[in-house]
Amino acid sequence: MFLLFAGLVAIVLVSFPLGPFAVDTGTVLRVLIAKVTGAGHGAGAVEETIVAQVRLPRIIGAVLVGAGLAAAGAGYQSMFRNPLVSPAILGVSAGAGFGAALGLLAELPWPAIQAMAFVFGLVAAALALTIARLLGRGSTVVLVLAGVVVSTLFQAFISITQFMANPEDTLPSITFWLMGGLGRIRSEDLIGAAVLIVICLAALYTVRWPVTVLAAGSDEASTLGVNRALTWAVVIGASTLLTATAVSLAGIVGWVGLVVPHLARMIVGPSFDRLLPAAVLMGAGFLVLVDDVARSASTMELPLGVLTAVIGAPFFVLLLARVRSQWS
Amino acid sequence: MTHNPSPPALEAAELEFAHSGGRHRLAGIGLRIERSEVACLLGPNGAGKTTLLRCLLGLLTPSRGTVRLAGEDLAALPARQRARHVAYVPQSTATTFPFTALDIAVMGRTPHLPAGRTPTPADRATALGVLQDLGVGHLADRSIAQLSGGERSLVLIARALVQQAHVLVLDEPTAALDLGNARRVLDAVARLARSGHTVVMTTHQPDHALHYADRAILLSDGRLVADGAPDVVLTSERLTQVYATPVHVGTVALPGQPVPTPVCVPVLSDPAVTPETSGSVS
């Protein structure tokens, strides 16, 4: 776990100099230390702006979104005892995206957009679960299919909002949600999002042991004295709020919530008390790295959601092949 | 609480369960299982064995009647308290995620953990000790998905022991086990009863009840057919009627065994012949 933490710190430090405008590591450190201590840093004004106003919020945003999505994915997977679900596959991401798009369409302030994202994320999760429960009676595959159906439905709703949006201002904003990206993150949004994400992670952390027991079997957890309904409500609520917060910060970024929990599970095992911190650290590191690629791979900024899909999809096939034997 | 100085380990009175679909029903079940008894629940598929087990575990709420554990009303016990009285050993199926045998066993500490805490190294040592007692200590770090059915059953029993409940409820612990593994699991269950645990288990093998149980409980169509000592309850006539197939309960004298071994065998000859006259065993 310490190694994972050290890895995240290293990734964050390496990431500051990267981008269309190169800043050397020494300058980055001087500016950051100056920000904390209030002392002078001796770097130019442009460097300071790049590090403190552009890179810092962006990297913090990547850490928050990556950690949030990975934790949500680990939560959903453990709770449904289903290694194939994630915020995106359950339709929560699309639901939250639709909520955010509606908020943008109505030109609501950020907290209201956030709330809309959460409400529609919950609606999407509830829909997927209801369909799965009616048709599948606990089947892994049926829950995935129900999620795909719900996701498609909300994607369609998003298209409607795009169709109705003003092509001058709101349409580009909504389109940004569809592809995902951290380029437009604003420092003032970050603080609220950080608070929400930390609260949700803390909530998940307090139920880490009941979740571990539930991940091994629902009836058994009940006979071991676990309060199923309470644990369920905490995990679904926190995971959905994490997803909604991540979506309202960075748009729909898929695959992080599916692939990262798997990677973490391969390293620390399926017990949620170890899986949660590992997924948080790895999700944060992963998204910071992907965002490095997004802003430095080409002269044009690449959409984050597109990149995570390009990296995540083949990677997931690889994972499926490797851990297939443990699931059957 | 009753004022009886030693209430039975498990008691059910006037137990009724009705499912909206009409299936899974129980009616008028009364049971009294004493401390340290091994009770076997028998009956054809759909007789209500699993429904009764789930009512005894508190996983289903009976529509009428009460279940008492050592005199305490199950319905009034909070989940954690309940988990300290009665432990569940489910059928040996794999989990979705690759938990190790030790991961599973240490989950037995759950009802004893303070809220918001995880098991301590001491808890893990306890769980490892129980795995070793059951002869599966060497499997502690193996994923239970990689274990055989018999090994997995023993790991699930270990979890129930770590739970320190005095009543163990086992759902077909020998299902899908070969002869040797079934024997090892049942021997482990018998040892637990001798060490003071009360055991309730379902089985499809009347032999298991005849060989291991102090009490046989025969269910059919959601009702109690008979309840008592296995050799009294499990007669040829009753089993033939309940399972709707001719069987014979007799004994086999084995060389070197002072007491004949009771057995239940199917009657393969002309079904018109009654089990009494076709008996070829005793």
Coordinates of C-alpha atoms in Angstrom, one line a residue, chain A residues 98-317:
Chain A
F98 CA -27.8 13.3 -18.5
G99 CA -28.5 15.1 -15.2
A100 CA -25.5 17.3 -15.7
A101 CA -26.5 18.0 -19.3
L102 CA -30.0 19.0 -18.2
G103 CA -28.5 21.3 -15.6
L104 CA -26.3 22.9 -18.3
L105 CA -29.3 23.2 -20.6
A106 CA -31.2 25.1 -17.8
E107 CA -28.0 27.1 -17.1
L108 CA -28.0 26.1 -13.4
P109 CA -25.1 26.9 -11.0
W110 CA -22.5 24.2 -10.4
P111 CA -23.9 22.8 -7.1
A112 CA -27.3 22.3 -8.8
I113 CA -25.7 20.6 -11.7
Q114 CA -23.9 18.4 -9.2
A115 CA -27.2 17.6 -7.5
M116 CA -28.9 16.8 -10.8
A117 CA -26.0 14.5 -11.8
F118 CA -26.4 12.6 -8.4
V119 CA -30.2 12.3 -8.7
F120 CA -30.1 11.0 -12.3
G121 CA -27.2 8.7 -11.4
L122 CA -29.3 7.2 -8.6
V123 CA -32.3 6.9 -11.0
A124 CA -30.1 5.1 -13.5
A125 CA -28.8 2.7 -10.8
A126 CA -32.3 2.0 -9.5
L127 CA -33.5 1.4 -13.0
A128 CA -30.7 -1.0 -13.9
L129 CA -31.2 -2.9 -10.6
T130 CA -35.0 -3.1 -11.0
I131 CA -34.7 -4.5 -14.5
A132 CA -32.0 -7.0 -13.4
R133 CA -34.1 -8.0 -10.4
L134 CA -37.3 -8.5 -12.4
L135 CA -35.6 -10.5 -15.2
G136 CA -32.4 -11.9 -13.9
R137 CA -32.8 -13.0 -10.3
G138 CA -29.2 -12.2 -9.4
S139 CA -27.6 -13.2 -12.7
T140 CA -24.2 -11.5 -13.3
V141 CA -24.9 -11.1 -17.0
V142 CA -28.4 -9.8 -16.7
L143 CA -27.3 -7.0 -14.5
V144 CA -24.7 -6.0 -17.0
L145 CA -27.3 -6.1 -19.8
A146 CA -29.7 -4.1 -17.8
G147 CA -27.0 -1.5 -17.2
V148 CA -26.2 -1.4 -20.9
V149 CA -29.9 -0.8 -21.6
V150 CA -30.2 2.0 -19.1
S151 CA -26.9 3.5 -20.3
T152 CA -28.2 3.5 -23.9
L153 CA -31.5 5.1 -22.7
F154 CA -29.7 7.9 -21.0
Q155 CA -27.3 8.4 -23.9
A156 CA -30.4 9.0 -26.0
F157 CA -31.7 11.5 -23.5
I158 CA -28.3 13.2 -23.6
S159 CA -28.7 13.4 -27.4
I160 CA -32.1 15.1 -26.9
T161 CA -30.5 17.7 -24.7
Q162 CA -27.8 18.3 -27.3
F163 CA -30.4 18.6 -29.9
M164 CA -32.3 21.2 -27.9
A165 CA -29.1 23.1 -26.7
N166 CA -28.0 26.4 -28.1
P167 CA -25.3 25.6 -30.6
E168 CA -23.4 28.8 -29.6
D169 CA -22.7 28.1 -25.9
T170 CA -24.5 25.1 -24.2
L171 CA -24.0 22.6 -27.0
P172 CA -20.2 22.7 -26.7
S173 CA -20.4 22.3 -23.0
I174 CA -22.7 19.3 -23.2
T175 CA -20.5 17.7 -25.9
F176 CA -17.6 18.0 -23.6
W177 CA -19.5 15.9 -21.1
L178 CA -19.9 13.1 -23.6
M179 CA -16.2 12.8 -24.2
G180 CA -14.8 13.6 -20.8
G181 CA -11.9 15.9 -20.1
L182 CA -10.1 17.8 -17.4
G183 CA -9.1 20.9 -19.5
R184 CA -12.0 23.0 -18.2
I185 CA -11.7 22.3 -14.5
R186 CA -12.0 25.4 -12.3
S187 CA -10.3 25.6 -8.9
E188 CA -13.5 26.8 -7.2
D189 CA -15.4 23.7 -8.4
L190 CA -12.6 21.5 -7.1
I191 CA -13.0 22.3 -3.4
G192 CA -16.6 21.3 -3.3
A193 CA -15.9 18.2 -5.3
A194 CA -12.9 17.3 -3.1
V195 CA -15.1 17.6 0.1
L196 CA -17.8 15.4 -1.4
I197 CA -15.3 12.8 -2.6
V198 CA -13.5 12.6 0.7
I199 CA -16.8 12.2 2.6
C200 CA -17.9 9.4 0.2
L201 CA -14.5 7.6 0.5
A202 CA -14.7 7.9 4.3
A203 CA -18.2 6.5 4.2
L204 CA -17.0 3.5 2.1
Y205 CA -14.0 3.1 4.5
T206 CA -16.2 2.8 7.6
V207 CA -18.2 -0.1 6.0
R208 CA -15.1 -1.8 4.5
W209 CA -15.5 -4.9 6.7
P210 CA -19.3 -5.5 6.2
V211 CA -18.7 -5.0 2.4
T212 CA -15.9 -7.6 2.5
V213 CA -18.2 -10.1 4.2
L214 CA -21.1 -9.2 1.7
A215 CA -18.7 -9.7 -1.2
A216 CA -18.3 -13.3 -0.1
G217 CA -22.0 -14.0 0.1
S218 CA -25.2 -12.2 0.9
D219 CA -27.0 -14.8 3.1
E220 CA -23.8 -15.6 4.9
A221 CA -23.2 -11.9 5.6
S222 CA -26.7 -11.7 7.1
T223 CA -26.1 -14.7 9.4
L224 CA -22.7 -13.2 10.4
G225 CA -24.6 -10.2 11.8
V226 CA -24.0 -7.8 8.9
N227 CA -26.7 -5.2 8.5
R228 CA -27.3 -5.8 4.8
A229 CA -29.7 -2.9 4.1
L230 CA -27.6 -0.3 5.8
T231 CA -24.4 -1.4 4.2
W232 CA -26.1 -1.6 0.8
A233 CA -27.5 1.9 1.2
V234 CA -24.1 3.4 2.2
V235 CA -22.2 1.7 -0.7
I236 CA -24.8 2.4 -3.4
G237 CA -25.3 6.0 -2.1
A238 CA -21.5 6.7 -1.8
S239 CA -20.6 5.0 -5.1
T240 CA -23.3 6.9 -7.0
L241 CA -22.4 10.2 -5.4
L242 CA -18.7 9.6 -6.3
T243 CA -19.7 8.8 -9.9
A244 CA -21.9 11.9 -10.1
T245 CA -19.1 14.1 -8.7
A246 CA -16.6 12.7 -11.1
V247 CA -19.0 13.1 -14.0
S248 CA -19.8 16.7 -13.1
L249 CA -16.0 17.5 -12.9
A250 CA -14.7 15.7 -15.9
G251 CA -17.6 14.4 -17.9
I252 CA -18.1 10.7 -18.8
V253 CA -14.8 9.0 -18.3
G254 CA -15.4 5.2 -18.8
W255 CA -13.3 2.2 -18.0
V256 CA -11.5 3.6 -14.9
G257 CA -14.2 2.2 -12.6
L258 CA -14.0 -1.2 -14.3
V259 CA -10.3 -1.8 -15.0
V260 CA -8.7 -0.2 -11.9
P261 CA -10.6 -2.3 -9.3
H262 CA -9.5 -5.4 -11.2
L263 CA -5.9 -4.4 -11.2
A264 CA -6.1 -3.5 -7.5
R265 CA -7.8 -6.9 -6.7
M266 CA -4.9 -8.7 -8.5
I267 CA -2.4 -7.0 -6.2
V268 CA -4.1 -6.9 -2.8
G269 CA -6.9 -9.5 -3.1
P270 CA -10.7 -9.1 -2.9
S271 CA -11.0 -8.0 0.7
F272 CA -12.6 -4.5 0.6
D273 CA -10.5 -3.2 3.5
R274 CA -7.4 -3.5 1.3
L275 CA -9.1 -3.2 -2.1
L276 CA -10.6 0.3 -1.4
P277 CA -7.4 2.1 -0.6
A278 CA -5.5 0.3 -3.4
A279 CA -8.2 1.2 -5.9
V280 CA -8.2 4.8 -4.8
L281 CA -4.4 5.2 -5.1
M282 CA -4.3 3.3 -8.4
G283 CA -7.3 5.1 -9.9
A284 CA -5.8 8.5 -9.1
G285 CA -2.4 7.5 -10.5
F286 CA -4.0 6.0 -13.6
L287 CA -6.0 9.0 -14.5
V288 CA -3.2 11.5 -13.9
L289 CA -1.1 9.4 -16.3
V290 CA -3.9 9.2 -18.9
D291 CA -4.4 13.0 -18.6
D292 CA -0.7 13.5 -19.1
V293 CA -1.1 11.7 -22.4
A294 CA -4.2 13.7 -23.2
R295 CA -2.5 17.0 -23.0
S296 CA 1.0 16.1 -24.3
A297 CA 0.5 13.4 -26.9
S298 CA -0.4 15.8 -29.7
T299 CA -0.7 19.5 -30.2
M300 CA -4.4 19.1 -29.8
E301 CA -5.9 18.2 -26.5
L302 CA -7.3 14.6 -26.6
P303 CA -10.6 13.9 -24.9
L304 CA -10.0 11.9 -21.7
G305 CA -12.9 9.5 -22.1
V306 CA -11.8 8.5 -25.5
L307 CA -8.3 7.8 -24.2
T308 CA -9.4 5.7 -21.2
A309 CA -11.6 3.7 -23.6
V310 CA -8.7 3.1 -26.0
I311 CA -6.4 2.0 -23.1
G312 CA -9.1 0.4 -21.0
A313 CA -11.0 -1.8 -23.6
P314 CA -8.1 -3.9 -24.8
F315 CA -6.7 -4.0 -21.3
F316 CA -9.9 -5.4 -20.0
V317 CA -9.9 -8.2 -22.6

